[in-house]
Coordinates of C-alpha atoms in Angstrom, one line a residue:
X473 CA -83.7 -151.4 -0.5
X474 CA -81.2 -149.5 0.1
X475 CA -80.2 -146.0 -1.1
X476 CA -77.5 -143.4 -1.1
X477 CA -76.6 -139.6 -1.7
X478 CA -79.6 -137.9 -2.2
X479 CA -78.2 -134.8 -2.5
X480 CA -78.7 -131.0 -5.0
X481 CA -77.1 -130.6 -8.1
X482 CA -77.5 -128.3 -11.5
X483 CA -80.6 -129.2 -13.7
X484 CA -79.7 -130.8 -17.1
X485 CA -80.8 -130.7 -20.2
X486 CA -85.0 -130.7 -20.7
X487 CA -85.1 -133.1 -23.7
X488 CA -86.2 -136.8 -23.9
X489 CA -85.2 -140.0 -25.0
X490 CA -82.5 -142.7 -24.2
X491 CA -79.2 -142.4 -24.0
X492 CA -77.5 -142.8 -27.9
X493 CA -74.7 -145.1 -26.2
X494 CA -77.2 -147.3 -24.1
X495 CA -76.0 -150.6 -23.6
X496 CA -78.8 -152.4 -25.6
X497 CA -77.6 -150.5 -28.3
X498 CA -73.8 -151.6 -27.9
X499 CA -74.6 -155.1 -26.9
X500 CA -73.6 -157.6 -30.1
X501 CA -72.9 -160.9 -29.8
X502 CA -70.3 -162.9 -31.9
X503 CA -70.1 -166.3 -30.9
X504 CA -70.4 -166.3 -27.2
X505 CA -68.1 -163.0 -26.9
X506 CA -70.5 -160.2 -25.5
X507 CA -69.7 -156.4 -25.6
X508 CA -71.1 -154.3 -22.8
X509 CA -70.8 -151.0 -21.3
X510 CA -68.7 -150.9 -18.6
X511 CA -69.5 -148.3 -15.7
X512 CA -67.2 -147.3 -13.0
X513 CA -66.8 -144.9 -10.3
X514 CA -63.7 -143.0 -10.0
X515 CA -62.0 -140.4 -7.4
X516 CA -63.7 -137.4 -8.0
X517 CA -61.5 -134.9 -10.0
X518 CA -59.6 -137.5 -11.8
X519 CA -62.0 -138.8 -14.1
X520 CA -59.5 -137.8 -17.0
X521 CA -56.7 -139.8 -15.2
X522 CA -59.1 -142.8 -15.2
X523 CA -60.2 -142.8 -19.0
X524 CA -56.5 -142.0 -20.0
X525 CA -55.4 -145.5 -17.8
X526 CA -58.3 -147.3 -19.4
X527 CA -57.4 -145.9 -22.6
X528 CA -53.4 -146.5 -22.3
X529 CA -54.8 -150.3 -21.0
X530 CA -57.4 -151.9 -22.8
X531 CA -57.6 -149.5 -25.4
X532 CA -60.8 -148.1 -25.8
X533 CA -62.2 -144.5 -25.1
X534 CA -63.9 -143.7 -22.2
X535 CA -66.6 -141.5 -21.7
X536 CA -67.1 -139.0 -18.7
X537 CA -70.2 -139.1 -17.0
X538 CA -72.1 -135.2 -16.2
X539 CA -72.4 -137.4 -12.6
X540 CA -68.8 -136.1 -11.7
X541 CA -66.9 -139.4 -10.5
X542 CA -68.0 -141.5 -13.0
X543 CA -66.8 -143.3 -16.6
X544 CA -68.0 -145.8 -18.9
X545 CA -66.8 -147.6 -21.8
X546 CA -67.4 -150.5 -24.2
X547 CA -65.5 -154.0 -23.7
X548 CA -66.2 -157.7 -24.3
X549 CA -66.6 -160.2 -22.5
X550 CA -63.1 -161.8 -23.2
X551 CA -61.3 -159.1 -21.9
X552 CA -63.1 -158.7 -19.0
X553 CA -60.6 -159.5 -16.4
X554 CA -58.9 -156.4 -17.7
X555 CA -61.3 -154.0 -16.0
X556 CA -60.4 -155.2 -12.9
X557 CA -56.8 -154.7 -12.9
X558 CA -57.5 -150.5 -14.1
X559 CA -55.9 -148.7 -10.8
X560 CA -57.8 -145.5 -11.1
X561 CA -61.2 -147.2 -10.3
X562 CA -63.2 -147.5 -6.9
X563 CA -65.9 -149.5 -7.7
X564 CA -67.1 -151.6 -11.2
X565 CA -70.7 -152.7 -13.0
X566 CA -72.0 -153.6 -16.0
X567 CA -74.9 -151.2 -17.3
X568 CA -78.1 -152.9 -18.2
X569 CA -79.6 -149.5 -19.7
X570 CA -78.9 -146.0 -19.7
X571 CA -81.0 -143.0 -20.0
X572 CA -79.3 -140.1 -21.3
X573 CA -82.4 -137.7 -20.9
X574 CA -85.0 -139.8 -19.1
X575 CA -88.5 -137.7 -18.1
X576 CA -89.8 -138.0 -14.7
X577 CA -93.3 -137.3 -14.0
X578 CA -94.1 -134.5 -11.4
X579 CA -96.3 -137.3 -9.5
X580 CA -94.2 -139.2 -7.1
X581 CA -97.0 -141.8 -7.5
X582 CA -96.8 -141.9 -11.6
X583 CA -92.9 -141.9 -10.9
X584 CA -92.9 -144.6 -8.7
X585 CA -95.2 -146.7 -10.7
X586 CA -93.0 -145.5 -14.4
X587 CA -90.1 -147.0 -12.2
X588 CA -91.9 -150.7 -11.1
X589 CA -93.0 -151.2 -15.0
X590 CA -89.5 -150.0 -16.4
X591 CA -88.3 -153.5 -14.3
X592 CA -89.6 -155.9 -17.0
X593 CA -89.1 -153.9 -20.1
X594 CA -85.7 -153.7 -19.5
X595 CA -82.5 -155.7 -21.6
X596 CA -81.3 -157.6 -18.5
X597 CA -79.7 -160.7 -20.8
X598 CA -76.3 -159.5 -21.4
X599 CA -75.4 -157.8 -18.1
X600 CA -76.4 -160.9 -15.9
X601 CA -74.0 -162.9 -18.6
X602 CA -71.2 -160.5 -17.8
X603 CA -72.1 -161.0 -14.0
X604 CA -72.3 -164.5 -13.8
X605 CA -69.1 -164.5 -15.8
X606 CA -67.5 -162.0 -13.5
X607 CA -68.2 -164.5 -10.6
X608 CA -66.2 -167.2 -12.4
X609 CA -63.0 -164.4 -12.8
X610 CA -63.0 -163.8 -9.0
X611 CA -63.0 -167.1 -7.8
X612 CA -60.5 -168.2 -10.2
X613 CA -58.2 -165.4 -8.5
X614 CA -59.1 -166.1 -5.3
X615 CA -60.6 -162.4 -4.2
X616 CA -64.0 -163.5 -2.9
X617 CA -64.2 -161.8 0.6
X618 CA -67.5 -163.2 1.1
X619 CA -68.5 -159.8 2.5
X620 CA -71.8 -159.9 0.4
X621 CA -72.1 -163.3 -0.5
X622 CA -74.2 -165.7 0.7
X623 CA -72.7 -167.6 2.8
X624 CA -73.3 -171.6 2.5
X625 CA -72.0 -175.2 4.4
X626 CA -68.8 -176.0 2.9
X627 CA -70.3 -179.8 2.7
X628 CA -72.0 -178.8 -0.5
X629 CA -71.8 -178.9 -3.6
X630 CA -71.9 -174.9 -4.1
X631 CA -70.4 -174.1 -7.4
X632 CA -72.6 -176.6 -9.3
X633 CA -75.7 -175.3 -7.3
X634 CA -75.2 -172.1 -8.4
X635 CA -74.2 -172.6 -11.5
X636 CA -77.3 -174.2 -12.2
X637 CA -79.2 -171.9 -10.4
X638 CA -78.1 -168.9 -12.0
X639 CA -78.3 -170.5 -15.7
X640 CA -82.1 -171.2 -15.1
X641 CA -82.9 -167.7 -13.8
X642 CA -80.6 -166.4 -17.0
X643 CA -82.6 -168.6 -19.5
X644 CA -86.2 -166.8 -17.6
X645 CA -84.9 -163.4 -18.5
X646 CA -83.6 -163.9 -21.8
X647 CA -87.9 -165.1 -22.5
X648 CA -89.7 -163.0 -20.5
X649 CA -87.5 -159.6 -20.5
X650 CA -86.4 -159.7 -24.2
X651 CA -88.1 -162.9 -26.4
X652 CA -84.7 -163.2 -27.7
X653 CA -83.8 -166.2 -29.2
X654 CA -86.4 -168.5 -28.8
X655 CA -85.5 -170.9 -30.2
X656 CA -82.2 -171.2 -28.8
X657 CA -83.6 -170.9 -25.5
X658 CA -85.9 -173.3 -26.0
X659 CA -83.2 -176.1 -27.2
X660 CA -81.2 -175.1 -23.8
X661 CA -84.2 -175.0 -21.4
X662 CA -84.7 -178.6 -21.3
X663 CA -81.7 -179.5 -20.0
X664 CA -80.7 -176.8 -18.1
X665 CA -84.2 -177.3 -16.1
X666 CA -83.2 -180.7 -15.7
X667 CA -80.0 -180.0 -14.2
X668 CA -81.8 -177.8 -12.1
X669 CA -84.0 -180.1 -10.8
X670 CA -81.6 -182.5 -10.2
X671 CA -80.0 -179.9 -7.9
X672 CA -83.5 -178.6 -6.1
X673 CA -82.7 -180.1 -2.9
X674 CA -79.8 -178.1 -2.6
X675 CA -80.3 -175.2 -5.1
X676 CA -80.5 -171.2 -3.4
X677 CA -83.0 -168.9 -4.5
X678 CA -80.7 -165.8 -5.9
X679 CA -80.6 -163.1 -3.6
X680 CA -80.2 -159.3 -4.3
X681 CA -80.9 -156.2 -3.1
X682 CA -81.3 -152.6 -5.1
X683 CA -79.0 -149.4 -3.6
X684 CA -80.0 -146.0 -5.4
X685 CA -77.7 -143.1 -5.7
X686 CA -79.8 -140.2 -6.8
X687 CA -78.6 -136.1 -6.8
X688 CA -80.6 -133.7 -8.2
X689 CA -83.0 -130.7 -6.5
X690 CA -86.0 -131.3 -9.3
X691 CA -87.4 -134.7 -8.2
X692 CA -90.0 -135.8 -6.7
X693 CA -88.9 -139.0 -5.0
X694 CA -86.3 -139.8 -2.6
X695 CA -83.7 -142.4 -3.2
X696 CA -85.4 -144.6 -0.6
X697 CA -88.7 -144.6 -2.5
X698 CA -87.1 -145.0 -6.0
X699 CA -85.0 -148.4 -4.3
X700 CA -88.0 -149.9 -2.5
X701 CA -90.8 -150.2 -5.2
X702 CA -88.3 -150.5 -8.1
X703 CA -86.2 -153.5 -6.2
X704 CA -89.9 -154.6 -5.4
X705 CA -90.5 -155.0 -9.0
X706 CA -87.8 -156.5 -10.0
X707 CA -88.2 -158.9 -7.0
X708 CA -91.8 -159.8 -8.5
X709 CA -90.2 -160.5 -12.2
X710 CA -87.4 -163.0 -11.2
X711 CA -88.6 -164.3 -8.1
X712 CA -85.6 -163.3 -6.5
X713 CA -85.1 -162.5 -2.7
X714 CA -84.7 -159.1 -1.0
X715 CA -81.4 -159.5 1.3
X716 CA -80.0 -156.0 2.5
X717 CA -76.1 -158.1 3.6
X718 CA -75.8 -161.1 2.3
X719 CA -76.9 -160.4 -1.6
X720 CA -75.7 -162.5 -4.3
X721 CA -76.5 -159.6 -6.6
X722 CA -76.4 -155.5 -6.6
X723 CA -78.6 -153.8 -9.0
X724 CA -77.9 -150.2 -9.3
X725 CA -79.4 -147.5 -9.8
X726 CA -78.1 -144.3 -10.7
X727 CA -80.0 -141.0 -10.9
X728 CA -78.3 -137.3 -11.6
X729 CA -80.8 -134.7 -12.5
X730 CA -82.0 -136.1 -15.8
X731 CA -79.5 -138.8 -16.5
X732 CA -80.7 -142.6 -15.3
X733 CA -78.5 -145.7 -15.4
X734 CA -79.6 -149.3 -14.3
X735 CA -76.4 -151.4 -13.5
X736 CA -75.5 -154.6 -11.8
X737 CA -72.2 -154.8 -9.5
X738 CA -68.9 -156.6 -10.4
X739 CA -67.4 -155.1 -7.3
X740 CA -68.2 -156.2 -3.7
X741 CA -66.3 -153.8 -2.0
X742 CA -64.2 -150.8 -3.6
X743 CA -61.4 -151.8 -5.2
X744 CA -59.3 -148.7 -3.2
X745 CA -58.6 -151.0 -0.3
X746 CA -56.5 -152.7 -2.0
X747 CA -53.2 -152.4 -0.7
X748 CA -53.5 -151.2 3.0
X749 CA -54.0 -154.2 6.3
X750 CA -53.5 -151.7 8.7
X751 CA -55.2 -148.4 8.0
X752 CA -55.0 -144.9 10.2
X753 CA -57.0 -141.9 11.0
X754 CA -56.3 -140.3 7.3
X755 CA -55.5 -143.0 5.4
X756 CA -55.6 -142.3 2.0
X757 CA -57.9 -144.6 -0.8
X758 CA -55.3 -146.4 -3.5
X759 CA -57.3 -145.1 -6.4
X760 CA -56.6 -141.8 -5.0
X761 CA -53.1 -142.2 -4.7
X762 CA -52.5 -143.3 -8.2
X763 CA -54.2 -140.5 -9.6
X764 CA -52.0 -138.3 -7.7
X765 CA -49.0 -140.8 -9.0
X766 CA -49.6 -140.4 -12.5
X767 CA -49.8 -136.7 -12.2
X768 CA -46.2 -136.2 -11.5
X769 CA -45.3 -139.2 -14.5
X770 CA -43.0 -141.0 -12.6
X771 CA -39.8 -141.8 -14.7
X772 CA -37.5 -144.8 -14.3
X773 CA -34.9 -144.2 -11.8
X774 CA -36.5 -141.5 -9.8
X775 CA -36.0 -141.1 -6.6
X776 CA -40.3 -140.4 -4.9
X777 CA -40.5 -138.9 -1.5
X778 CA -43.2 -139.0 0.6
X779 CA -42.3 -137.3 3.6
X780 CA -45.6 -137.2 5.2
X781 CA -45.9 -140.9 4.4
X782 CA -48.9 -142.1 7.2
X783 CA -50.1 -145.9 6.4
X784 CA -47.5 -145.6 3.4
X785 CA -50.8 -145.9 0.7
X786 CA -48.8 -143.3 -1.5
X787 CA -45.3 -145.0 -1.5
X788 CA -46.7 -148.5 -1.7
X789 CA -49.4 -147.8 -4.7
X790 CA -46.2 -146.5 -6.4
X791 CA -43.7 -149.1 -5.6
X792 CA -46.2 -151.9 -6.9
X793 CA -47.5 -149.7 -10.3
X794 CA -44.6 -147.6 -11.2
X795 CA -41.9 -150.1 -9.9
X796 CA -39.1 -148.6 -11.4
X797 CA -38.6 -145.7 -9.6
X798 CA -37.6 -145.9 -5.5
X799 CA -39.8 -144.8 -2.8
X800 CA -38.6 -143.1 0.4
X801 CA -41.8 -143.4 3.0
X802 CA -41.4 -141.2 5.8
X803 CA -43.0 -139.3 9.1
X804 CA -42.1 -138.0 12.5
X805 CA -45.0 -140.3 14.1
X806 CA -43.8 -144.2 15.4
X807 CA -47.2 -145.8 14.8
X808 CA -47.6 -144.3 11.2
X809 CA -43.7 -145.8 10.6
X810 CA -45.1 -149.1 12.0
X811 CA -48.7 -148.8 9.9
X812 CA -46.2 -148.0 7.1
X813 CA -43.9 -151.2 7.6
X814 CA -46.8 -153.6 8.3
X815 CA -48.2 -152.6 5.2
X816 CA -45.2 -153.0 3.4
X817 CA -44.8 -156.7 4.9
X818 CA -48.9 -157.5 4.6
X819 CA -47.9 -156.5 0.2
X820 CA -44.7 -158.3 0.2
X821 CA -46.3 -161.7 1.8
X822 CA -49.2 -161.7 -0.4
X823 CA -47.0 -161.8 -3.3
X824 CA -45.0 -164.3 -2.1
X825 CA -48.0 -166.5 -1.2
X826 CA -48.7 -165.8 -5.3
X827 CA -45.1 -166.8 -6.3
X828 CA -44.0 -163.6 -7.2
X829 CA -41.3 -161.5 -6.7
X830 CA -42.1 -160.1 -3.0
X831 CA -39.7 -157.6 -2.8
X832 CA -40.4 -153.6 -3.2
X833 CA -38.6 -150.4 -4.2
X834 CA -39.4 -148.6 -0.9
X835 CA -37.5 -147.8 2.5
X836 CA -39.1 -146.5 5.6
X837 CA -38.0 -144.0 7.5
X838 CA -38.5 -141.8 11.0
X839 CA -37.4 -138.4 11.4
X840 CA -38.1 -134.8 11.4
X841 CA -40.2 -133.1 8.8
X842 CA -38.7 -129.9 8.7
X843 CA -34.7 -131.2 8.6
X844 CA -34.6 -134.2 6.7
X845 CA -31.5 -136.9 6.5
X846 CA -31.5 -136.7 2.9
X847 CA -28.7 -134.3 0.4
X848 CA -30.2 -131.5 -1.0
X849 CA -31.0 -131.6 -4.8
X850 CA -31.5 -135.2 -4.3
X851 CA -34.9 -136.0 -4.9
X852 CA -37.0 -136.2 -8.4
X853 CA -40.2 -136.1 -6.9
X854 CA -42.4 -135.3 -3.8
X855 CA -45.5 -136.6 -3.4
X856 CA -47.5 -136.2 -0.1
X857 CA -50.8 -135.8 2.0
X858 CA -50.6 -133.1 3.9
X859 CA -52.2 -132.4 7.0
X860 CA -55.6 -131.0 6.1
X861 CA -55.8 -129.8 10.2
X862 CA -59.2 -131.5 11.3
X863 CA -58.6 -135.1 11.8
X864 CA -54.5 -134.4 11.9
X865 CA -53.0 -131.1 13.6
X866 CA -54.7 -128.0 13.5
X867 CA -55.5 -125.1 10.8
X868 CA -53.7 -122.8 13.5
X869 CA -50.3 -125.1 13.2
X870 CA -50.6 -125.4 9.7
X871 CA -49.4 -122.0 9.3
X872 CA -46.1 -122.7 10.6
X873 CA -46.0 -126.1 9.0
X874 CA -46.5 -125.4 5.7
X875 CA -43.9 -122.8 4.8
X876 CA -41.1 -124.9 6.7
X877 CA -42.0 -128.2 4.7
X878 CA -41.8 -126.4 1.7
X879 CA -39.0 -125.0 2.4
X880 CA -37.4 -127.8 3.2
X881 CA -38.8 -129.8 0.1
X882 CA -37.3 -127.2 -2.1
X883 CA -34.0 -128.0 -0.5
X884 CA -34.0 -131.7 -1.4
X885 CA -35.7 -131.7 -4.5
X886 CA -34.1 -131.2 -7.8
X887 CA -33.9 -127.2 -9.3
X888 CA -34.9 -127.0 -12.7
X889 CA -36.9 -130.9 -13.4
X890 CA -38.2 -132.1 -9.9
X891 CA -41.5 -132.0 -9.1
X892 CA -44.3 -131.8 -6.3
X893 CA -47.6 -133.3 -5.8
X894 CA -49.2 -132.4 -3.0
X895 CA -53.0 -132.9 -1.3
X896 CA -54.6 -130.3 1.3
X897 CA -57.8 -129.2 2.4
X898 CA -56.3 -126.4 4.1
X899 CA -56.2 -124.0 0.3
X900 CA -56.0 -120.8 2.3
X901 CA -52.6 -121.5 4.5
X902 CA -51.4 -123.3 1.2
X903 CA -51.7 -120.5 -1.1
X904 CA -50.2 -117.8 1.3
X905 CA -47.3 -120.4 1.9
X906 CA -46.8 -120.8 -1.7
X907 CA -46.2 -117.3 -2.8
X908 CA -43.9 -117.0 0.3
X909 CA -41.6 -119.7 -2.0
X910 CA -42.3 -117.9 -5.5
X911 CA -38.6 -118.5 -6.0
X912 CA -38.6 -122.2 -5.4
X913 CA -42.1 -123.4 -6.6
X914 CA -44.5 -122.7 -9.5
X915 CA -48.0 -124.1 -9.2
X916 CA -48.9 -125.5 -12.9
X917 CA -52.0 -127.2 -12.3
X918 CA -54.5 -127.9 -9.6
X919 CA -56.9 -130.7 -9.9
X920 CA -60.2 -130.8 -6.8
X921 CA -61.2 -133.6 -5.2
X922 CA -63.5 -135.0 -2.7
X923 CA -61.8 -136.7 0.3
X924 CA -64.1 -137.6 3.0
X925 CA -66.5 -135.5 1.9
X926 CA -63.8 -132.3 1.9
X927 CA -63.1 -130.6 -0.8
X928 CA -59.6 -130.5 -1.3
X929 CA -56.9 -130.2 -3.7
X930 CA -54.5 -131.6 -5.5
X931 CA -51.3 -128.9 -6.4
X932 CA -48.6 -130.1 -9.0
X933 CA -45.9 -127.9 -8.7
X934 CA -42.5 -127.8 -10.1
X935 CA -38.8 -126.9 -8.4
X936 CA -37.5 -123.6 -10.0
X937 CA -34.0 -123.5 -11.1
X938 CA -33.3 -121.1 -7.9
X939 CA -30.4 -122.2 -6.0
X940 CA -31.6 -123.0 -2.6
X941 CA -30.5 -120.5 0.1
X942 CA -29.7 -117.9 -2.3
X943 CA -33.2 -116.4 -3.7
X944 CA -35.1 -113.3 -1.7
X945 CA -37.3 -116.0 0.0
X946 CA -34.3 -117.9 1.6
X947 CA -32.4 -114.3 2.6
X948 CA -35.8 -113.2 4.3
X949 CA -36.3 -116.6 6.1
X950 CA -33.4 -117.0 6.9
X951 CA -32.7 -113.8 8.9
X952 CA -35.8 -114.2 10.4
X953 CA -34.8 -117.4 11.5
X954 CA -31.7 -116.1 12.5
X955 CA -33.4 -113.0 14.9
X956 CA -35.5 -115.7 16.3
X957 CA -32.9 -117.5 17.6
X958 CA -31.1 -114.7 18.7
X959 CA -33.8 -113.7 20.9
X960 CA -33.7 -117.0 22.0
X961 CA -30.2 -116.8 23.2
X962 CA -30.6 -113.8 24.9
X963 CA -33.9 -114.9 26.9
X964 CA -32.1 -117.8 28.3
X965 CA -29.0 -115.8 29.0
X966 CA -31.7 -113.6 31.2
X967 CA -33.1 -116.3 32.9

């Protein structure tokens, strides 16, 4: 099975039991409408941005996980094709249980074997309902990849195979697992077996596979360990089969420190890709770049700069989720114009192909960083990714860069109400270039994040009511600027 981020954090909390908002808890039926928990992962640092959206959109609270990057909340079942349209989240499941303070033993053998038996005990009903109506919602849109499905002849009846397939392995969990209704199950087991038999020729045993994301410094197991004998147990109880690529299903399972949660995936790849066809070296995840969008609040009307622009993920999440301000994509590189454009074109086809309006509130634009074509006091907003110096330029070049960009964004961005987002790994050279512009910018709020595994961050700053070319900072810079190209002058003159 497979496994991911094993990894040290801070111990939690000593005491024992489940989780007080556990999905078995939550789970009530009325009718054939279900309400589950709903986990997703989110950019690190913006978890607050995420529950606000999920609050402002489907209108329930969310709660942050102590696992930094993650949120959950309640839905049901007939609003969930809302979850996937949230545009702060990576990746989505459905949480079978939760464990809020869950005791490992010190053995990794008693661990390991607490793990296999926690398999059948477990309230598995409800979040292979939500699943299996999940699959319905995706193919009705049309955004099966088929990355991790299984992949069958298109001669075959595939829909009603599975359906079948999956209802007979639903109506053996909701008897074995949980003895619930029995006698409902027992009135719909008749013919669903028949159906199913009618189908055997063609029918697909269900195949999953098990990925573990453990961090913590105080256990005794690795995530490979917990994965393999708990995906072999649950193997053993629904007779499903182990496939590492081409799963039907993704159980999850989530350990940090004391905290446990057993999920099942409604995303088959992370939701961030989903506006870029042609990505480069730094290109920036969606979810990311909304987060950084909604920290600025863009207003109708405004004019949204992204000078640094890259692929264009910045401009383009904003032109399709806050379409009623105007984007102005820009860099100095050709290819990243062309990523930009292509981009731009791959969005505006795909709507088309949906008959819907195709066209976008963005222009694209080549030129010089450090003297842009635009008036000054022009722009409402700048938002950009600047470069962090490993992939993209260098830490040594950064400290030229970034007090001339700054300078020159004060120049075209509003005195008094504009604003600036900006993202850099690079906190040293940014801090010494912003209190070399202390009369054109003041930082108000900083949110960290993990990009790529770098810890970065995430400046909002706004545009001070200082006229451009007429505080301290401008005098000094610009005499310096001045000497410099005086000595210029005079060298050439020499030569």
């Amino acid at each position: 099975m497979s496994c991911q981020g094993d990894g040290p954090s801070e111990q939690g909390s000593n005491s024992v039991g489940p989780c007080t908002s556990s999905s078995s808890e939550t789970d009530g039926k009325s009718g054939d409408v279900i309400t589950v928990t709903i986990g997703a992962t989110v950019p690190t640092g913006f978890e607050h941005t995420a529950a606000e959206e999920v609050k402002e959109k489907i209108g329930v609270a969310a709660r942050i996980s102590k696992d930094r990057g993650r949120i959950y909340f309640p839905i049901t079942t007939d609003k969930l094709f809302q979850v996937h349209l949230l545009r702060s989240v990576d990746n989505l499941f459905v949480v079978v249980e939760e464990y809020d303070h869950y005791q490992f033993k010190q053995s990794k053998e008693e661990t390991l074997l607490e793990l296999q038996q926690l398999a059948s005990k477990l309230p598995w009903t409800n979040a292979l309902e939500v699943w299996k109506l999940n699959g319905t919602l995706k193919k009705k849109k049309g955004h099966r990849k088929g990355g991790n499905t299984t992949k069958v002849k298109p001669n075959r009846n595939t829909t009603e195979v599975a359906a079948a397939d999956t209802e007979q392995q639903l109506h053996q969990v909701a008897s074995a697992a949980e003895g619930q209704l029995e006698a409902e199950s027992a009135a719909d087991a008749e013919p669903c077996e028949q159906d199913s038999q009618e189908a055997a020729p063609e029918a697909k045993v269900i195949k999953f596979r098990v990925t573990c994301n453990r961090a913590g410094d105080k256990h005794s197991f690795s995530s490979n360990e917990a994965a393999r004998d708990f995906g072999g147990a649950v193997q053993e109880f629904f007779q499903w089969k182990a496939d590492m690529t081409k799963f039907d299903i993704e159980v999850l399972l989530n350990i940090h420190n004391e905290e446990m949660v057993i999920g099942i995936a409604l995303t088959e790849e992370s939701l961030h890709r989903r506006n870029i066809s042609h990505f480069g070296p730094t290109t920036l995840r969606s979810t990311l770049c909304y987060g950084m969008l909604r920290l600025c609040k863009p207003q109708a009307s405004d004019v949204i700069l992204d000078p640094m622009c890259g692929t264009g993920a910045i401009p383009l999440e904003g032109a399709i989720e806050f379409s009623s301000s105007f984007y102005i994509a820009g860099d100095n590189n050709d290819m990243a114009v062309n990523r930009t454009v292509n981009n731009i074109c791959h969005i505006q086809k795909r709507r088309a192909d949906k008959d819907r309006i195709s066209g976008l509130p963005i222009d694209t634009v080549q030129w010089d960083l450090c003297s842009l074509p635009i008036r000054t006091s022009s722009v409402d907003i700048i938002i950009t990714d600047m470069p962090f110096g490993k992939r993209m330029g260098s830490k040594k070049k950064n400290w030229d860069l970034y007090p001339l960009c700054l300078r020159e964004m004060a120049r075209v961005c509003r005195p008094g109400s504009g604003k600036a987002v900006l993202l850099t790994q690079d906190k040293k050279c940014f801090a010494k270039a912003i209190s070399r512009m202390g009369g054109l910018w003041r930082k108000l709020h900083t949110v960290w994040v993990n990009v790529g595994g770098l810890h970065a961050g995430v400046y909002l700053l706004k545009r001070t009511g200082a006229v451009f070319g007429q505080t301290p900072e401008d005098v000094h810079e610009s005499r310096g600027m001045s000497n410099t190209q005086g000595d210029e002058k005079e060298d050439k003159e020499l030569s």
